[in-house]
Amino acid sequence: MNPPIFRRQGILFVISAPSGTGKTTLCENLRATPDFIYSVSCTTRAPRPGEVDGTDYHFLSREEFLLKIERDEMLEYALVHGNYYGTLKATVKEALVHGTDVLLDIDVQGAMAIRKTSDVMLRDSLVDVFIMPPTLEELEKRLRKRGTETEEQVQMRLRTGYEEMKLWPLYKYTILSGSMEEDLTKFRAIMRAERYLSRRLELHEVP
Ligand code: 5GP
């Protein structure tokens, strides 16, 4: 007897965490995983030193960003720390349809928009994960260590982060952030389990 063949739609992994938690590094490590694409967001914020257009973000002018909203090219978008950030619809949907898992690093507003979307395919594929900083002091320490923000920007990100942390119960999973290796191990455990969910699988061929 031939073994059964299972197929499934891709999973939309959403990671949210207050700025400075270490989420970007976590996502960079996860991007190396095969059959897993990282959706490069669009933003109107200026690139940080070392950031590459098209790899870290698609850096757009405000006009270009608003045009994409008008043309309905955004799966979700939000105003975060005074700048627009958004996910391109086409890339994500195409990957999911082809059974490829997608990783999104988006803020709490973006995660909320996907939970509420009328697009059933997107809602069904969503697995949202919140990365909780161990303490507020540690968050501030990590944010300052990065050294890319002005004092005013640090204060704004800390205030936003504090508000974001209150929303962890809305997420399917919450990881209490430890070392990068610990966070990676915990995220990969979630990823594996979600890939084996029976409800996601479709028996393609019964021998
Ligand atoms: P940063 O400026 O530090 O790269 O990102 C600031 C915040 O914007 C982070 O919380 C990040 O998750 C969020 N963000 C990045 N891309 C997107 C996106 O496409 N949509 C939404 N809603 N938030 C995003």
CSV table of C-alpha atoms and ligand atoms in Angstrom, one decimal:
chain,number,residue,atom,x,y,z
A,1,MET,CA,0.0,0.0,0.0
A,2,ASN,CA,1.3,3.5,-0.9
A,3,PRO,CA,1.6,6.0,2.0
A,4,PRO,CA,-1.1,8.7,2.0
A,5,ILE,CA,-0.2,12.1,0.6
A,6,PHE,CA,-1.1,15.1,2.7
A,7,ARG,CA,-1.3,18.6,1.3
A,8,ARG,CA,-2.0,21.8,3.1
A,9,GLN,CA,-2.4,25.5,2.7
A,10,GLY,CA,0.5,27.7,4.0
A,11,ILE,CA,0.4,29.0,7.6
A,12,LEU,CA,0.5,32.7,8.2
A,13,PHE,CA,2.8,33.1,11.2
A,14,VAL,CA,2.5,36.6,12.7
A,15,ILE,CA,5.0,37.8,15.3
A,16,SER,CA,4.4,40.9,17.4
A,17,ALA,CA,6.5,42.3,20.1
A,18,PRO,CA,7.4,45.7,21.5
A,19,SER,CA,10.1,47.5,19.7
A,20,GLY,CA,13.5,46.4,21.0
A,21,THR,CA,12.4,42.9,22.3
A,22,GLY,CA,14.7,41.2,19.8
A,23,LYS,CA,12.0,40.3,17.4
A,24,THR,CA,13.9,41.5,14.3
A,25,THR,CA,16.8,39.2,15.1
A,26,LEU,CA,14.4,36.3,15.8
A,27,CYS,CA,12.8,36.9,12.4
A,28,GLU,CA,16.2,37.1,10.7
A,29,ASN,CA,17.1,33.6,12.1
A,30,LEU,CA,13.7,32.2,11.0
A,31,ARG,CA,14.1,33.6,7.5
A,32,ALA,CA,16.8,31.0,6.9
A,33,THR,CA,14.3,28.2,7.2
A,34,PRO,CA,13.4,26.6,3.8
A,35,ASP,CA,9.8,26.6,2.5
A,36,PHE,CA,9.1,29.6,4.7
A,37,ILE,CA,9.0,33.0,3.3
A,38,TYR,CA,9.4,36.3,5.1
A,39,SER,CA,7.1,39.0,3.9
A,40,VAL,CA,9.1,42.2,3.4
A,41,SER,CA,6.9,45.1,4.7
A,42,CYS,CA,6.6,48.6,3.2
A,43,THR,CA,7.4,51.5,5.4
A,44,THR,CA,7.6,55.3,5.2
A,45,ARG,CA,10.3,55.5,8.0
A,46,ALA,CA,13.8,56.3,7.0
A,47,PRO,CA,16.3,53.3,6.7
A,48,ARG,CA,18.5,52.7,9.7
A,49,PRO,CA,22.3,52.4,9.0
A,50,GLY,CA,22.9,49.0,7.3
A,51,GLU,CA,19.2,48.4,6.3
A,52,VAL,CA,18.8,47.4,2.7
A,53,ASP,CA,15.8,48.4,0.6
A,54,GLY,CA,13.8,45.3,-0.5
A,55,THR,CA,15.4,43.1,2.1
A,56,ASP,CA,14.6,44.8,5.5
A,57,TYR,CA,11.8,46.9,4.1
A,58,HIS,CA,10.5,48.4,0.9
A,59,PHE,CA,11.2,52.0,1.9
A,60,LEU,CA,8.5,54.2,0.3
A,61,SER,CA,7.6,57.9,0.3
A,62,ARG,CA,4.3,58.7,2.0
A,63,GLU,CA,2.7,59.3,-1.4
A,64,GLU,CA,3.9,55.9,-2.7
A,65,PHE,CA,2.5,54.2,0.4
A,66,LEU,CA,-0.9,56.0,0.2
A,67,LEU,CA,-1.1,55.0,-3.5
A,68,LYS,CA,-0.7,51.3,-2.5
A,69,ILE,CA,-3.5,51.6,0.0
A,70,GLU,CA,-5.7,53.3,-2.6
A,71,ARG,CA,-5.0,50.5,-5.1
A,72,ASP,CA,-5.9,47.9,-2.5
A,73,GLU,CA,-2.5,46.3,-2.6
A,74,MET,CA,-2.1,46.2,1.2
A,75,LEU,CA,-3.2,43.2,3.2
A,76,GLU,CA,-3.0,45.4,6.3
A,77,TYR,CA,-1.3,48.6,7.3
A,78,ALA,CA,-0.9,50.7,10.4
A,79,LEU,CA,0.6,54.0,11.6
A,80,VAL,CA,3.3,52.9,14.1
A,81,HIS,CA,5.5,55.5,15.9
A,82,GLY,CA,4.4,58.1,13.4
A,83,ASN,CA,5.3,56.2,10.3
A,84,TYR,CA,3.2,53.9,8.0
A,85,TYR,CA,4.0,50.2,7.9
A,86,GLY,CA,2.1,47.7,5.7
A,87,THR,CA,2.1,44.2,4.3
A,88,LEU,CA,1.8,43.5,0.6
A,89,LYS,CA,-1.2,41.4,-0.2
A,90,ALA,CA,-0.1,39.6,-3.4
A,91,THR,CA,3.1,38.0,-2.1
A,92,VAL,CA,1.4,36.6,1.1
A,93,LYS,CA,-1.7,35.2,-0.6
A,94,GLU,CA,0.3,33.6,-3.4
A,95,ALA,CA,2.6,31.8,-1.0
A,96,LEU,CA,-0.3,30.6,1.2
A,97,VAL,CA,-2.2,29.2,-1.8
A,98,HIS,CA,0.9,27.3,-2.8
A,99,GLY,CA,1.4,25.7,0.6
A,100,THR,CA,4.3,27.9,1.7
A,101,ASP,CA,4.4,29.2,5.2
A,102,VAL,CA,4.8,33.0,5.6
A,103,LEU,CA,6.3,35.0,8.4
A,104,LEU,CA,5.1,38.5,9.2
A,105,ASP,CA,6.7,40.8,11.7
A,106,ILE,CA,3.9,43.3,12.3
A,107,ASP,CA,2.6,45.4,15.2
A,108,VAL,CA,-0.5,44.7,17.3
A,109,GLN,CA,-2.8,46.8,15.0
A,110,GLY,CA,-1.7,44.7,12.0
A,111,ALA,CA,-2.3,41.4,13.9
A,112,MET,CA,-5.8,42.7,14.9
A,113,ALA,CA,-6.6,43.7,11.3
A,114,ILE,CA,-5.8,40.1,10.1
A,115,ARG,CA,-7.9,38.5,12.9
A,116,LYS,CA,-10.8,40.7,11.8
A,117,THR,CA,-10.4,40.3,8.0
A,118,SER,CA,-13.3,39.1,6.0
A,119,ASP,CA,-10.9,37.0,3.9
A,120,VAL,CA,-11.5,33.5,5.3
A,121,MET,CA,-8.4,32.0,3.8
A,122,LEU,CA,-6.2,34.5,5.6
A,123,ARG,CA,-8.1,34.2,8.9
A,124,ASP,CA,-7.9,30.4,8.8
A,125,SER,CA,-4.2,30.4,8.1
A,126,LEU,CA,-3.3,32.8,10.9
A,127,VAL,CA,-1.1,31.8,13.8
A,128,ASP,CA,-0.3,34.8,15.9
A,129,VAL,CA,2.6,34.8,18.5
A,130,PHE,CA,3.4,37.5,21.0
A,131,ILE,CA,6.9,37.9,22.3
A,132,MET,CA,6.8,39.3,25.8
A,133,PRO,CA,9.9,41.1,27.1
A,134,PRO,CA,11.0,39.7,30.5
A,135,THR,CA,10.6,43.1,32.2
A,136,LEU,CA,10.2,46.7,31.2
A,137,GLU,CA,13.7,47.4,32.5
A,138,GLU,CA,15.1,44.8,30.2
A,139,LEU,CA,13.1,46.1,27.3
A,140,GLU,CA,14.5,49.6,27.9
A,141,LYS,CA,18.0,48.1,28.2
A,142,ARG,CA,17.7,46.2,24.9
A,143,LEU,CA,16.2,49.3,23.1
A,144,ARG,CA,19.1,51.5,24.2
A,145,LYS,CA,21.7,48.9,23.4
A,146,ARG,CA,20.6,49.0,19.8
A,147,GLY,CA,21.6,52.7,19.8
A,148,THR,CA,19.6,53.6,16.6
A,149,GLU,CA,17.0,55.9,18.1
A,150,THR,CA,17.1,59.4,19.6
A,151,GLU,CA,16.1,59.8,23.3
A,152,GLU,CA,12.7,61.0,22.2
A,153,GLN,CA,12.2,58.0,19.9
A,154,VAL,CA,13.2,55.6,22.7
A,155,GLN,CA,10.7,57.2,25.0
A,156,MET,CA,7.9,56.9,22.3
A,157,ARG,CA,8.8,53.3,21.6
A,158,LEU,CA,8.8,52.4,25.3
A,159,ARG,CA,5.3,54.1,25.8
A,160,THR,CA,4.0,52.2,22.8
A,161,GLY,CA,5.6,49.0,23.9
A,162,TYR,CA,4.0,49.2,27.3
A,163,GLU,CA,0.5,49.6,25.7
A,164,GLU,CA,1.3,46.7,23.3
A,165,MET,CA,2.3,44.4,26.1
A,166,LYS,CA,-1.3,44.6,27.5
A,167,LEU,CA,-2.6,42.9,24.4
A,168,TRP,CA,-0.8,39.6,24.8
A,169,PRO,CA,-4.0,37.7,25.7
A,170,LEU,CA,-5.4,38.3,22.2
A,171,TYR,CA,-2.6,36.1,20.7
A,172,LYS,CA,-2.8,32.4,20.2
A,173,TYR,CA,0.7,31.9,21.7
A,174,THR,CA,2.9,34.0,24.0
A,175,ILE,CA,6.6,33.5,24.4
A,176,LEU,CA,8.3,35.0,27.4
A,177,SER,CA,11.5,36.3,25.8
A,178,GLY,CA,14.8,34.9,27.1
A,179,SER,CA,18.0,34.5,25.1
A,180,MET,CA,17.7,34.4,21.3
A,181,GLU,CA,18.3,30.7,21.3
A,182,GLU,CA,15.5,30.1,23.8
A,183,ASP,CA,13.1,32.3,21.8
A,184,LEU,CA,14.0,30.4,18.6
A,185,THR,CA,13.5,27.0,20.2
A,186,LYS,CA,10.1,28.0,21.6
A,187,PHE,CA,9.0,29.5,18.2
A,188,ARG,CA,10.1,26.4,16.3
A,189,ALA,CA,8.1,24.2,18.7
A,190,ILE,CA,4.9,26.2,17.9
A,191,MET,CA,5.8,26.0,14.2
A,192,ARG,CA,6.2,22.3,14.1
A,193,ALA,CA,3.0,21.6,16.1
A,194,GLU,CA,0.9,23.9,13.8
A,195,ARG,CA,2.2,22.1,10.7
A,196,TYR,CA,0.8,18.8,12.0
A,197,LEU,CA,-2.7,20.1,12.9
A,198,SER,CA,-5.1,17.6,11.3
A,199,ARG,CA,-7.5,20.3,10.3
A,200,ARG,CA,-4.9,21.8,8.0
A,201,LEU,CA,-4.2,18.6,6.2
A,202,GLU,CA,-6.0,17.5,3.1
A,203,LEU,CA,-5.6,13.9,2.0
A,204,HIS,CA,-4.6,14.2,-1.6
A,205,GLU,CA,-4.5,10.6,-2.8
A,206,VAL,CA,-5.9,7.5,-1.2
A,207,PRO,CA,-4.1,4.5,-2.5
B,1,5GP,P1,10.8,49.1,13.2
B,1,5GP,O1,10.7,50.6,12.9
B,1,5GP,O2,11.4,49.0,14.6
B,1,5GP,O3,11.4,48.3,12.1
B,1,5GP,O4,9.3,48.6,13.4
B,1,5GP,C1,8.4,49.2,14.2
B,1,5GP,C2,7.1,48.4,14.4
B,1,5GP,O5,6.4,48.3,13.1
B,1,5GP,C3,7.4,47.0,14.8
B,1,5GP,O6,6.5,46.7,15.9
B,1,5GP,C4,7.1,46.1,13.6
B,1,5GP,O7,6.6,44.9,14.0
B,1,5GP,C5,6.0,46.9,13.0
B,1,5GP,N1,5.8,46.6,11.6
B,1,5GP,C6,6.8,46.3,10.7
B,1,5GP,N2,6.2,46.0,9.5
B,1,5GP,C7,4.9,46.1,9.6
B,1,5GP,C8,3.8,45.9,8.8
B,1,5GP,O8,3.9,45.5,7.6
B,1,5GP,N3,2.5,46.1,9.3
B,1,5GP,C9,2.4,46.5,10.6
B,1,5GP,N4,1.1,46.7,11.0
B,1,5GP,N5,3.4,46.7,11.4
B,1,5GP,C10,4.6,46.5,11.0
